[in-house]
Structure formats: structure tokens, C-alpha cells
Coordinates of C-alpha atoms and ligand atoms in Angstrom, one line a residue:
M250 CA 0.0 0.0 0.0
T251 CA 1.3 3.5 -0.7
M252 CA 0.1 7.1 -0.1
K253 CA 0.1 9.7 -2.7
I254 CA 0.0 13.5 -2.6
I255 CA -3.0 15.0 -4.6
G256 CA -2.6 18.7 -3.8
T257 CA -0.2 21.1 -2.4
G258 CA -0.3 24.7 -1.0
S259 CA 1.7 27.2 0.9
C260 CA 1.6 30.6 2.6
L261 CA 4.4 32.7 3.7
G262 CA 4.8 35.5 6.2
D263 CA 3.6 38.9 4.7
R264 CA 6.9 40.8 5.1
L265 CA 10.2 40.4 3.5
V266 CA 13.1 40.8 6.1
T267 CA 16.6 41.0 4.4
N268 CA 20.0 40.3 6.0
Q269 CA 20.6 44.0 5.7
D270 CA 17.4 44.7 7.7
L271 CA 18.6 42.3 10.5
A272 CA 22.0 44.1 10.6
Q273 CA 20.1 47.2 11.8
I274 CA 18.9 45.3 14.9
V275 CA 21.9 43.1 15.8
E276 CA 25.5 43.1 15.1
T277 CA 25.8 41.0 12.0
S278 CA 26.1 41.3 8.2
D279 CA 24.7 39.9 5.0
E280 CA 28.2 38.4 4.3
W281 CA 28.2 36.5 7.6
I282 CA 24.6 35.2 7.3
S283 CA 24.8 34.2 3.7
S284 CA 28.2 32.6 3.8
R285 CA 27.3 30.6 7.0
T286 CA 23.7 29.7 6.3
G287 CA 22.8 30.4 2.6
I288 CA 20.0 32.7 3.8
K289 CA 19.5 36.1 2.1
G290 CA 16.0 36.9 3.3
R291 CA 12.9 35.5 5.1
R292 CA 9.3 36.3 5.3
L293 CA 8.0 37.3 8.8
T294 CA 4.3 37.7 9.7
T295 CA 3.0 40.9 11.0
G296 CA -0.5 39.6 11.3
P297 CA -1.7 36.1 10.5
G298 CA -0.4 33.6 13.1
T299 CA 0.3 29.9 12.7
S300 CA -3.4 28.8 12.3
E301 CA -4.2 31.5 9.7
M302 CA -1.2 30.7 7.6
A303 CA -1.9 27.0 8.0
A304 CA -5.5 27.5 6.9
E305 CA -4.4 29.5 3.8
A306 CA -2.0 26.8 2.8
A307 CA -4.7 24.2 3.4
R308 CA -7.2 26.1 1.2
R309 CA -4.6 26.2 -1.6
A310 CA -3.7 22.5 -1.2
C311 CA -7.4 21.5 -1.5
E312 CA -7.9 23.7 -4.5
D313 CA -4.8 22.2 -6.1
G314 CA -6.1 18.7 -5.5
G315 CA -9.7 19.4 -6.4
V316 CA -10.8 18.3 -2.9
R317 CA -13.7 19.9 -1.0
P318 CA -12.9 20.5 2.6
E319 CA -16.0 18.4 3.7
E320 CA -14.2 15.4 2.1
L321 CA -11.3 15.5 4.5
D322 CA -11.3 12.8 7.2
L323 CA -8.4 14.1 9.2
I324 CA -6.3 17.3 9.7
L325 CA -2.8 16.9 11.1
L326 CA -0.9 20.2 11.9
A327 CA 2.7 19.9 12.7
T328 CA 3.8 23.0 14.6
S329 CA 5.9 24.2 17.6
T330 CA 4.2 27.5 17.7
P331 CA 0.4 26.9 18.3
E332 CA -1.4 30.0 19.2
N333 CA -3.3 28.2 22.1
H334 CA -2.8 25.3 24.3
F335 CA -6.3 24.6 23.3
P336 CA -8.1 24.7 20.9
N337 CA -5.3 23.1 18.9
G338 CA -4.3 24.7 15.7
A339 CA -5.6 21.8 13.5
C340 CA -9.1 22.5 15.0
E341 CA -8.8 26.1 14.0
V342 CA -7.8 25.2 10.5
Q343 CA -10.8 22.8 10.5
A344 CA -13.1 25.7 11.4
A345 CA -11.5 28.2 9.0
I346 CA -11.8 26.0 5.9
G347 CA -15.1 24.3 6.8
A348 CA -13.7 20.7 7.0
V349 CA -16.8 19.7 9.0
N350 CA -16.2 16.0 8.8
A351 CA -12.5 15.9 9.8
A352 CA -11.0 15.0 13.2
A353 CA -8.1 17.4 13.9
F354 CA -5.0 17.4 16.1
D355 CA -1.5 18.8 16.3
I356 CA 1.8 17.1 16.2
S357 CA 4.8 18.5 18.0
A358 CA 8.3 17.5 16.8
A359 CA 9.9 20.8 15.9
C360 CA 11.4 20.9 12.5
T361 CA 10.8 17.1 12.0
G362 CA 7.1 17.7 12.6
F363 CA 5.9 17.5 8.9
V364 CA 7.8 14.2 8.3
F365 CA 6.2 12.7 11.4
A366 CA 2.8 14.0 10.4
M367 CA 3.1 12.4 7.0
Q368 CA 4.1 9.2 8.6
T369 CA 1.0 9.4 10.9
A370 CA -1.2 10.1 8.0
Y371 CA 0.3 7.0 6.2
S372 CA -0.5 4.8 9.3
F373 CA -4.1 5.9 9.4
I374 CA -4.5 5.3 5.7
A375 CA -2.8 1.9 5.8
A376 CA -5.0 0.9 8.6
G377 CA -8.1 1.8 6.6
I378 CA -9.3 4.3 9.2
F379 CA -9.2 7.4 7.1
Q380 CA -9.2 8.1 3.3
K381 CA -8.4 11.7 2.7
I382 CA -6.0 13.6 5.1
L383 CA -4.7 17.2 5.2
V384 CA -1.2 17.3 6.4
I385 CA 0.2 20.8 7.3
G386 CA 3.5 22.0 8.6
A387 CA 3.2 25.6 9.9
D388 CA 5.3 27.8 12.2
D389 CA 5.5 31.3 13.3
L390 CA 8.9 31.1 14.8
S391 CA 9.4 34.9 14.9
K392 CA 7.2 35.1 18.0
I393 CA 9.6 32.7 20.0
T394 CA 12.8 34.2 18.6
D395 CA 15.0 36.2 20.8
W396 CA 15.5 39.3 18.5
T397 CA 18.6 40.3 20.5
D398 CA 20.3 37.0 20.0
R399 CA 22.3 37.2 16.7
K400 CA 23.1 33.4 16.8
T401 CA 19.6 32.5 16.3
C402 CA 17.5 35.4 15.1
I403 CA 19.2 35.4 11.5
L404 CA 17.9 31.9 10.9
F405 CA 14.2 31.8 11.0
G406 CA 11.2 32.7 8.9
D407 CA 7.4 32.3 9.2
G408 CA 5.1 30.2 6.9
A409 CA 3.0 27.1 6.3
G410 CA 2.8 24.4 3.8
A411 CA 0.2 21.7 3.2
V412 CA -0.6 18.7 1.3
V413 CA -3.6 16.5 0.8
V414 CA -2.8 12.7 0.7
E415 CA -4.8 9.6 0.0
K416 CA -4.2 5.9 -0.8
G417 CA -2.1 5.4 -3.9
E418 CA -1.5 2.5 -6.2
G419 CA 1.7 0.4 -5.8
D420 CA 3.8 -0.1 -2.7
T421 CA 6.6 2.6 -2.8
F422 CA 6.5 4.1 0.7
G423 CA 9.1 3.8 3.3
Q424 CA 9.7 5.6 6.7
I425 CA 12.2 6.0 9.4
M426 CA 11.4 7.9 12.6
G427 CA 13.8 8.5 15.5
S428 CA 14.1 10.5 18.6
D429 CA 16.8 11.0 21.3
G430 CA 15.4 12.9 24.3
S431 CA 18.7 12.7 26.2
R432 CA 20.0 15.3 23.8
G433 CA 17.1 17.7 23.9
H434 CA 19.1 20.4 25.6
V435 CA 21.0 21.4 22.4
L436 CA 17.8 22.9 20.8
T437 CA 15.1 24.3 23.2
C438 CA 12.3 26.6 23.6
K439 CA 10.6 26.6 26.9
A440 CA 6.8 26.7 27.0
R441 CA 5.0 29.6 28.6
S442 CA 5.3 28.6 32.2
G443 CA 4.7 29.9 35.6
G444 CA 3.9 28.9 39.1
N445 CA 0.5 28.8 40.8
F446 CA -0.6 30.6 43.9
L447 CA 1.6 28.4 46.0
T448 CA 4.9 29.5 44.3
G449 CA 3.9 33.1 43.8
K450 CA 5.7 33.0 40.4
G451 CA 4.3 34.8 37.4
P452 CA 4.3 33.5 33.9
E453 CA 7.6 33.2 31.9
M454 CA 8.0 33.3 28.1
G455 CA 10.4 31.0 26.3
Y456 CA 12.7 31.7 23.4
I457 CA 14.6 29.5 21.1
H458 CA 18.1 28.5 22.4
M459 CA 20.4 26.5 20.2
D460 CA 23.9 25.0 20.3
G461 CA 24.4 25.7 16.7
Q462 CA 27.5 23.5 16.3
E463 CA 25.9 20.5 18.0
V464 CA 22.8 20.7 15.8
F465 CA 25.0 21.0 12.8
K466 CA 26.9 17.8 13.7
F467 CA 23.7 16.0 14.6
A468 CA 22.1 16.9 11.3
V469 CA 24.9 16.0 9.0
K470 CA 25.3 12.6 10.6
K471 CA 21.6 11.6 11.2
V472 CA 20.1 12.8 7.9
P473 CA 22.3 10.7 5.6
E474 CA 22.0 7.9 8.0
C475 CA 18.2 7.8 8.0
V476 CA 18.1 8.3 4.2
E477 CA 20.3 5.3 3.7
Q478 CA 18.2 3.3 6.0
V479 CA 14.9 4.1 4.2
L480 CA 16.5 3.3 0.8
K481 CA 17.8 0.1 2.1
R482 CA 14.5 -0.9 3.7
Q483 CA 12.6 -0.2 0.4
Q484 CA 15.4 -1.7 -1.7
V485 CA 15.5 1.5 -3.9
Q486 CA 18.8 2.8 -5.3
K487 CA 20.0 6.4 -5.0
E488 CA 20.0 6.7 -8.8
D489 CA 16.3 6.2 -8.7
I490 CA 15.6 9.2 -6.5
R491 CA 14.5 12.3 -8.3
Y492 CA 14.8 14.8 -5.4
Y493 CA 15.8 14.9 -1.8
I494 CA 13.6 17.4 -0.2
L495 CA 15.3 18.2 3.1
H496 CA 14.4 20.4 6.0
Q497 CA 15.7 23.8 5.0
A498 CA 17.8 24.7 8.0
N499 CA 21.1 25.7 6.6
E500 CA 22.6 25.4 3.0
R501 CA 25.8 24.1 4.5
I502 CA 24.0 21.1 6.2
I503 CA 22.3 20.3 2.8
D504 CA 25.7 20.5 1.0
A505 CA 27.3 18.2 3.6
V506 CA 24.4 15.7 3.4
A507 CA 24.7 15.6 -0.4
K508 CA 28.4 14.9 -0.1
R509 CA 27.9 12.2 2.4
L510 CA 25.3 10.5 0.2
K511 CA 27.6 11.1 -2.8
E512 CA 24.6 12.6 -4.7
P513 CA 24.7 15.7 -6.9
M514 CA 23.4 19.0 -5.6
E515 CA 20.8 19.2 -8.5
K516 CA 18.9 16.6 -6.6
F517 CA 18.6 18.8 -3.4
P518 CA 16.3 21.7 -4.3
M519 CA 16.6 24.6 -2.0
D520 CA 14.6 27.8 -1.1
I521 CA 16.3 28.7 2.1
Q522 CA 17.9 31.6 0.5
D523 CA 14.5 33.3 0.3
H524 CA 12.5 31.9 3.2
G525 CA 15.1 31.1 6.0
N526 CA 14.3 28.2 8.3
T527 CA 10.5 27.9 8.6
S528 CA 10.8 24.8 10.7
A529 CA 8.0 22.2 10.3
A530 CA 6.7 24.3 7.3
S531 CA 10.0 24.1 5.2
I532 CA 9.5 20.7 3.5
P533 CA 5.8 21.3 2.4
I534 CA 6.6 24.8 1.3
L535 CA 9.5 23.5 -0.9
L536 CA 7.3 20.7 -2.2
D537 CA 4.6 23.2 -3.2
E538 CA 7.1 25.3 -5.0
L539 CA 8.4 22.4 -7.0
N540 CA 4.9 21.3 -7.8
R541 CA 3.7 24.8 -8.9
H542 CA 6.9 25.2 -11.1
G543 CA 6.1 21.9 -12.9
R544 CA 9.3 20.3 -11.6
L545 CA 7.6 17.1 -10.4
A546 CA 6.4 14.4 -12.7
S547 CA 4.3 11.3 -12.1
G548 CA 6.3 8.4 -10.7
D549 CA 9.2 10.6 -9.5
K550 CA 10.6 9.1 -6.3
L551 CA 11.1 11.6 -3.6
I552 CA 12.8 11.4 -0.3
M553 CA 11.8 13.9 2.4
A554 CA 14.0 14.2 5.5
G555 CA 13.7 16.3 8.6
F556 CA 15.6 16.8 11.8
G557 CA 15.2 19.1 14.8
G558 CA 14.4 19.7 18.4
G559 CA 13.8 16.8 20.7
L560 CA 16.0 15.7 19.2
T561 CA 14.0 14.1 16.4
W562 CA 14.7 13.0 12.9
G563 CA 13.0 11.1 10.2
A564 CA 12.9 10.3 6.4
L565 CA 10.2 9.1 4.1
L566 CA 10.3 7.7 0.6
M567 CA 7.3 8.1 -1.7
E568 CA 6.3 8.6 -5.3
W569 CA 4.8 11.7 -6.9
Ligands
ACO1907 N1 26.6 37.6 12.8 C1 28.0 37.9 13.0 N2 28.6 37.0 13.8 C2 28.0 36.1 14.5 C3 26.6 35.8 14.3 C4 26.0 36.6 13.4 N3 24.7 36.5 13.2 N4 26.3 34.7 15.0 C5 27.4 34.3 15.7 N5 28.4 35.1 15.3 C6 29.8 35.0 15.8 C7 29.9 34.3 17.1 O1 29.7 35.3 18.1 C8 31.3 33.8 17.0 O2 32.2 34.9 17.3 P1 33.5 34.6 18.2 O3 34.3 33.6 17.4 O4 34.1 35.9 18.3 O5 33.0 34.0 19.5 C9 31.5 33.4 15.6 O6 30.5 34.2 14.9 C10 31.3 31.9 15.4 O7 30.1 31.5 16.1 P2 29.5 30.1 15.9 O8 28.3 29.9 16.7 O9 30.7 29.1 16.2 O10 29.2 30.1 14.3 P3 29.1 28.9 13.4 O11 30.0 28.9 12.4 O12 28.8 27.6 14.2 O13 27.7 29.2 12.7 C11 25.4 28.5 12.7 C12 26.5 29.4 13.5 C13 25.1 29.2 11.4 C14 24.1 28.7 13.6 C15 25.8 27.1 12.6 O14 26.3 26.6 13.8 C16 24.8 26.2 12.1 O15 24.5 26.3 11.0 N6 24.3 25.4 13.0 C17 23.3 24.4 12.5 C18 22.1 24.8 13.3 C19 20.9 25.2 12.5 O16 20.9 25.3 11.3 N7 19.9 25.4 13.3 C20 18.7 25.8 12.6 C21 17.6 25.7 13.7 S1 17.4 24.1 14.2 C22 16.6 23.2 13.1 O17 16.1 23.6 12.2 C23 16.7 21.8 13.4

């Protein structure tokens, strides 16, 4: 059994922020940011939050796939930046697009969230529980970014990407998921927390903290490893892969992964230069761009791979 994508959509933050703009607020430069990360600009949101961007990406994915929202059985939203503890963001999307017959819940796995959500969708379809599923990755990281920390604030952008999936013909589908909670401290963002009347403590806000070099080392080791594993498990050769759609965290990470896999850079599409790291949204945004630019053909074998806070990682192999 396999799962296929029948529609894609995306929505980016409304405001372009260039490296030069950031050099006005922290001590940095376009040269430093672009040579270390590949990022030239990113879109930040000044209005719509995670759910609104997610709903817009979802509308576009449904339209692209010719799917009426009432046909959806399930909505999965991968995000680390929900607007509320409850209702969850997926329920907000459900209400916004009128997907009245869908169950809806969020998945939290940082930048790996979309890959985990796709794997969850596959499991529901394979089990015969649901037929049409909307899978979204959306993050509004600018609200959890410390804009005085030049080590992190230059990296992130806001946006959402969505796909509609259903059961497909054939059996090309493979997945690898992994987590290592003991190394969670290298990439953290504390949830809004506080005491109660007993502690007398007020609420505290969390911001992203990252040990950049540790995340770098983790990514360039784990991503090739899980890609190789999924290929082996499905007995698919690297030559048969059309694109590796990796989480867009850093151009140097993608370069290093390509080298380790001994695959040419043309197979690693990138949009990080324009969008920065949009966390759970980066893979479906890139997928939507490839789709809308006509770069995907029926039968193309794709690998999607994510890595991020948790630590978490995952890869999936599927056919377009
Ligand atoms: N502008 C100018 N100088 C800077 C900046 C900046 N924005 N940020 C850090 N520096 C300085 C540091 O202060 C340091 O100066 P010092 O040597 O005088 O102390 C120097 O540059 C080197 O700092 P490092 O942190 O060692 O820089 P590094 O080369 O590791 O690059 C980076 C940092 C780009 C974050 C890198 O570690 C990286 O790419 N890590 C991968 C992590 C990642 O991509 N995370 C994305 C989010 S997580 C996720 O998506 C899973």
C-alpha cells in the first residue's frame, strides 16, 4: 500500500526581511549570514499567526487537489508555535476551511514535525481508518525568537505548507522515525510557564536556544543515516531518487548531506535563500514550489527528511 499527494499549497509571512534589515537590529552582516547559512531573506508575519497561515496553505492545497474541505477525514498540523494550548491549531484550521467531517489534532516534533505527520497520515490510511488527510507544517517562529540573539534570530522565517494525501497505487512508501530525548538540551524553547498561587511566580516566556554546532553535527550525521536506512529498507537505489527534499535549516547542512550521500546537488532543491528556516513548514513549502513550477512528474521518487528539536529525525520515501 502506498500514499500519494494529490494537492499542495503554501503561505508565507507577509513581510520580507533581508539580512541587511537584521544588521540594523543586531551586530551582523549579509556576508556573515549568507556565507554561514545560505539565507538572504526571510518572510515574517506581522498579522496572521500559525493557524491562519496554515488555513491559507490548506485552502490552496485543497484547491490544487480538487478536494472539497468536507471530504477531509483528518487534519494533522505539525507545529511548535500553536496560538493556544487549546483549541489546537488543527481544529482552528478545520473551522476556518469548513472541514466539518474531519478529526483534527496537532503534532509537535519541531522541524521534523511534517515528516512525522506524514508518517502518521500513512499509518491511518494503511489501517483503513481514514481516506483523505490534510497534512500541514506551519510555524510562526518569529514570536519565539529572541531578537537580541544574533546566533539564532538570523535563521528563521514564518510560513505554512500543506498537502492532501490519500491511498495510492503500488507500494513505494518507506519511513524512518527517530528521537533522542537525552540530547534535547541542544535545541530548546521553553513553553510559557509559571507557578501557581503556592509558588507566587508569574508567567515566563520561552525563546529559542540553540547550540548551533551540536545541531550541525547531529544533522549531517543523522540525515544521511536515515536516508540510507529508508532506501535500504525499500530496496530503492539512490540513482532512482529524483529529489531529496530536506528540511531547510542551513545550506551548508544540505551540502554536507549531499556529499555524504555522494549525490549531486541538483537533486537537493533549496529555497532557504528566500525563506530562511521555517521549521515544520520548510518541507511542504518547498514541495509546493516544486509542484507549482512543474518540476515534479508522475512516478518521481522523492525522499523527504527532517531533523530538529527533541532531538528528532525522520525520512520518508514516496512517489509523486
Ligand atoms: N553575525 C555575526 N557574527 C556572528 C553571528 C551573526 N549573526 N552569530 C554568531 N556570530 C559569531 C559568534 O559570536 C562567534 O564569534 P567569536 O568567534 O568571536 O566568539 C563566531 O561568529 C562563530 O560563532 P559560531 O556559533 O561558532 O558560528 P558557526 O560557524 O557555528 O555558525 C550557525 C552558526 C550558522 C548557527 C551554525 O552553527 C549552524 O548552521 N548550525 C546548525 C544549526 C541550524 O541550522 N539550526 C537551525 C535551527 S534548528 C533546526 O532547524 C533543526
